[in-house]
Amino acid sequence: MSEGGKVVVLTCAGMDKALGSVARASVFKVVEELRPDKAKLVCLPPLLAGVASHSKMIRSLPVITVDGCAERCATKLAVKNRGRIRGRVLVPDSAKKHDLAPQSASNIGLNGEKLAEIIAQEIASIVDRVIQGR
Amino acid sequence: MSIVKNKVGIVSCSGEEIPEGTISRIATRIVLEKLRPEETVTICLPLFLAGGEGERAFARVFPTITVDGCEKRCAEIGTKKYSGRPAATIVVTDILKKYPNLKLGHRDELSAEEWEFTENVAEELAMKVGEVLGNGKELGGNGETCQKAER
């Protein structure tokens, strides 16, 4: 079982890619609506800017990474900081699987919202599984 | 012979944890899409920090402006570390001090007042782009002003 019953979610920031914006939107749904007491959102950039509290958090709690493109920045930064990755979601795979393409990086549109909801449910299931130690 | 037009790379905080990060991100997109579309590109901060060579090479050759949501200044620190000193910097929490009555709420959705503030941040950023490129008097690369930008 996860220490303290919390799981860290690290997401792609998706500044220049529509699927990155979907990643971000899906994680917000998890931490604000679906699993607010179990999932903790941690910013990616502080992990390489040397903010000790952030590195410590991802070493002490299980981590789920959500990547918006094949560069997999969230996963790479978790590995670099010796994070304990317990689940991974790659948004392009989900987009392909569900045949849903977001509109743009600044406005993901209806299909992007649908995709974010599906991915949010998937992340929430991983959170539950990690917390239950399965 | 090819001519490379002057561009500024905007390196924005992704700010998942705080509303100021969302404001950084939206202000950057307003500049990229409405105010200075011909003169700016964005550099994905996580990719830049995770080792994106294209992003780092761009930031070594072209001037950059960093937009940070908070005092951690991840964008500024990362840019200095991997590519060199940014030509200009913006920290949203510094600008916020000029608006003592504005209290930020959610990190995933902006209120009307927060939108207005975000547009002010975007205008400030657009002015800095102009200063960096030496055409600071002209706000709005395509003739638009921030107030006319669609939400």
Short mmCIF file of C-alpha atoms in Angstrom, two decimals, chain A residues 21-121:
data_model
loop_
_atom_site.label_atom_id
_atom_site.label_comp_id
_atom_site.label_asym_id
_atom_site.label_seq_id
_atom_site.Cartn_x
_atom_site.Cartn_y
_atom_site.Cartn_z
CA SER A 21 -2.94 19.97 -23.17
CA VAL A 22 -5.10 16.83 -23.00
CA ALA A 23 -2.58 15.29 -20.57
CA ARG A 24 -2.82 18.35 -18.38
CA ALA A 25 -6.63 18.50 -18.53
CA SER A 26 -6.97 14.82 -17.64
CA VAL A 27 -4.70 15.15 -14.61
CA PHE A 28 -6.62 18.19 -13.37
CA LYS A 29 -9.80 16.07 -13.50
CA VAL A 30 -8.11 13.42 -11.36
CA VAL A 31 -6.72 15.71 -8.68
CA GLU A 32 -9.68 18.12 -8.56
CA GLU A 33 -12.67 15.80 -9.10
CA LEU A 34 -12.00 12.06 -9.20
CA ARG A 35 -9.33 11.39 -6.55
CA PRO A 36 -8.68 14.70 -4.75
CA ASP A 37 -7.64 12.98 -1.51
CA LYS A 38 -5.43 10.35 -3.08
CA ALA A 39 -3.67 11.98 -6.02
CA LYS A 40 -1.16 14.79 -5.67
CA LEU A 41 -0.11 16.85 -8.67
CA VAL A 42 3.57 17.83 -8.73
CA CYS A 43 5.06 20.35 -11.17
CA LEU A 44 7.64 18.94 -13.59
CA PRO A 45 10.09 21.86 -14.04
CA PRO A 46 11.14 22.09 -10.36
CA LEU A 47 12.47 18.54 -10.65
CA LEU A 48 15.26 19.76 -12.88
CA ALA A 49 15.54 23.24 -11.48
CA GLY A 50 16.81 21.59 -8.30
CA VAL A 51 13.90 22.16 -5.94
CA ALA A 52 14.66 19.64 -3.19
CA SER A 53 11.12 19.32 -1.82
CA HIS A 54 9.83 18.14 -5.21
CA SER A 55 12.60 15.56 -5.73
CA LYS A 56 12.07 14.26 -2.21
CA MET A 57 8.33 13.90 -2.78
CA ILE A 58 8.66 11.76 -5.89
CA ARG A 59 11.23 9.54 -4.16
CA SER A 60 9.01 8.98 -1.14
CA LEU A 61 5.62 8.47 -2.83
CA PRO A 62 4.63 6.20 -5.72
CA VAL A 63 4.47 8.05 -9.05
CA ILE A 64 2.20 7.86 -12.10
CA THR A 65 3.53 9.63 -15.20
CA VAL A 66 1.30 11.04 -17.94
CA ASP A 67 3.14 11.87 -21.18
CA GLY A 68 1.79 13.89 -24.07
CA CYS A 69 4.27 12.81 -26.73
CA ALA A 70 6.92 10.25 -27.53
CA GLU A 71 9.58 12.38 -25.82
CA ARG A 72 8.06 11.17 -22.53
CA CYS A 73 9.43 14.08 -20.50
CA ALA A 74 7.40 13.25 -17.38
CA THR A 75 8.75 9.71 -17.31
CA LYS A 76 12.32 10.83 -18.04
CA LEU A 77 12.26 13.43 -15.26
CA ALA A 78 10.81 10.92 -12.80
CA VAL A 79 13.59 8.45 -13.65
CA LYS A 80 16.29 11.14 -13.38
CA ASN A 81 15.03 12.00 -9.91
CA ARG A 82 14.88 8.35 -8.87
CA GLY A 83 11.10 8.41 -8.61
CA ARG A 84 9.24 5.18 -7.93
CA ILE A 85 7.13 4.89 -11.08
CA ARG A 86 4.11 2.64 -10.53
CA GLY A 87 2.05 3.56 -13.56
CA ARG A 88 2.47 5.21 -16.96
CA VAL A 89 0.01 6.72 -19.42
CA LEU A 90 0.95 7.78 -22.95
CA VAL A 91 -1.72 10.12 -24.30
CA PRO A 92 -1.01 9.52 -28.04
CA ASP A 93 -1.73 5.82 -27.51
CA SER A 94 -5.10 6.60 -25.90
CA ALA A 95 -5.93 9.11 -28.66
CA LYS A 96 -5.24 6.45 -31.27
CA LYS A 97 -7.13 3.76 -29.37
CA HIS A 98 -10.26 5.90 -28.97
CA ASP A 99 -9.90 7.74 -32.29
CA LEU A 100 -10.21 11.14 -30.61
CA ALA A 101 -8.08 14.07 -31.80
CA PRO A 102 -7.95 17.33 -29.82
CA GLN A 103 -8.37 20.60 -31.69
CA SER A 104 -5.29 22.60 -30.64
CA ALA A 105 -2.93 23.24 -27.74
CA SER A 106 -4.90 26.26 -26.54
CA ASN A 107 -8.35 24.78 -27.11
CA ILE A 108 -8.63 21.02 -26.99
CA GLY A 109 -12.26 21.10 -28.16
CA LEU A 110 -15.02 18.57 -27.61
CA ASN A 111 -13.02 15.53 -28.72
CA GLY A 112 -10.12 16.64 -26.56
CA GLU A 113 -12.45 16.94 -23.56
CA LYS A 114 -13.83 13.45 -24.21
CA LEU A 115 -10.32 12.07 -24.47
CA ALA A 116 -9.27 13.86 -21.26
CA GLU A 117 -12.24 12.31 -19.43
CA ILE A 118 -11.34 8.80 -20.62
CA ILE A 119 -7.70 9.23 -19.65
CA ALA A 120 -8.68 10.73 -16.28
CA GLN A 121 -10.72 7.59 -15.52
#
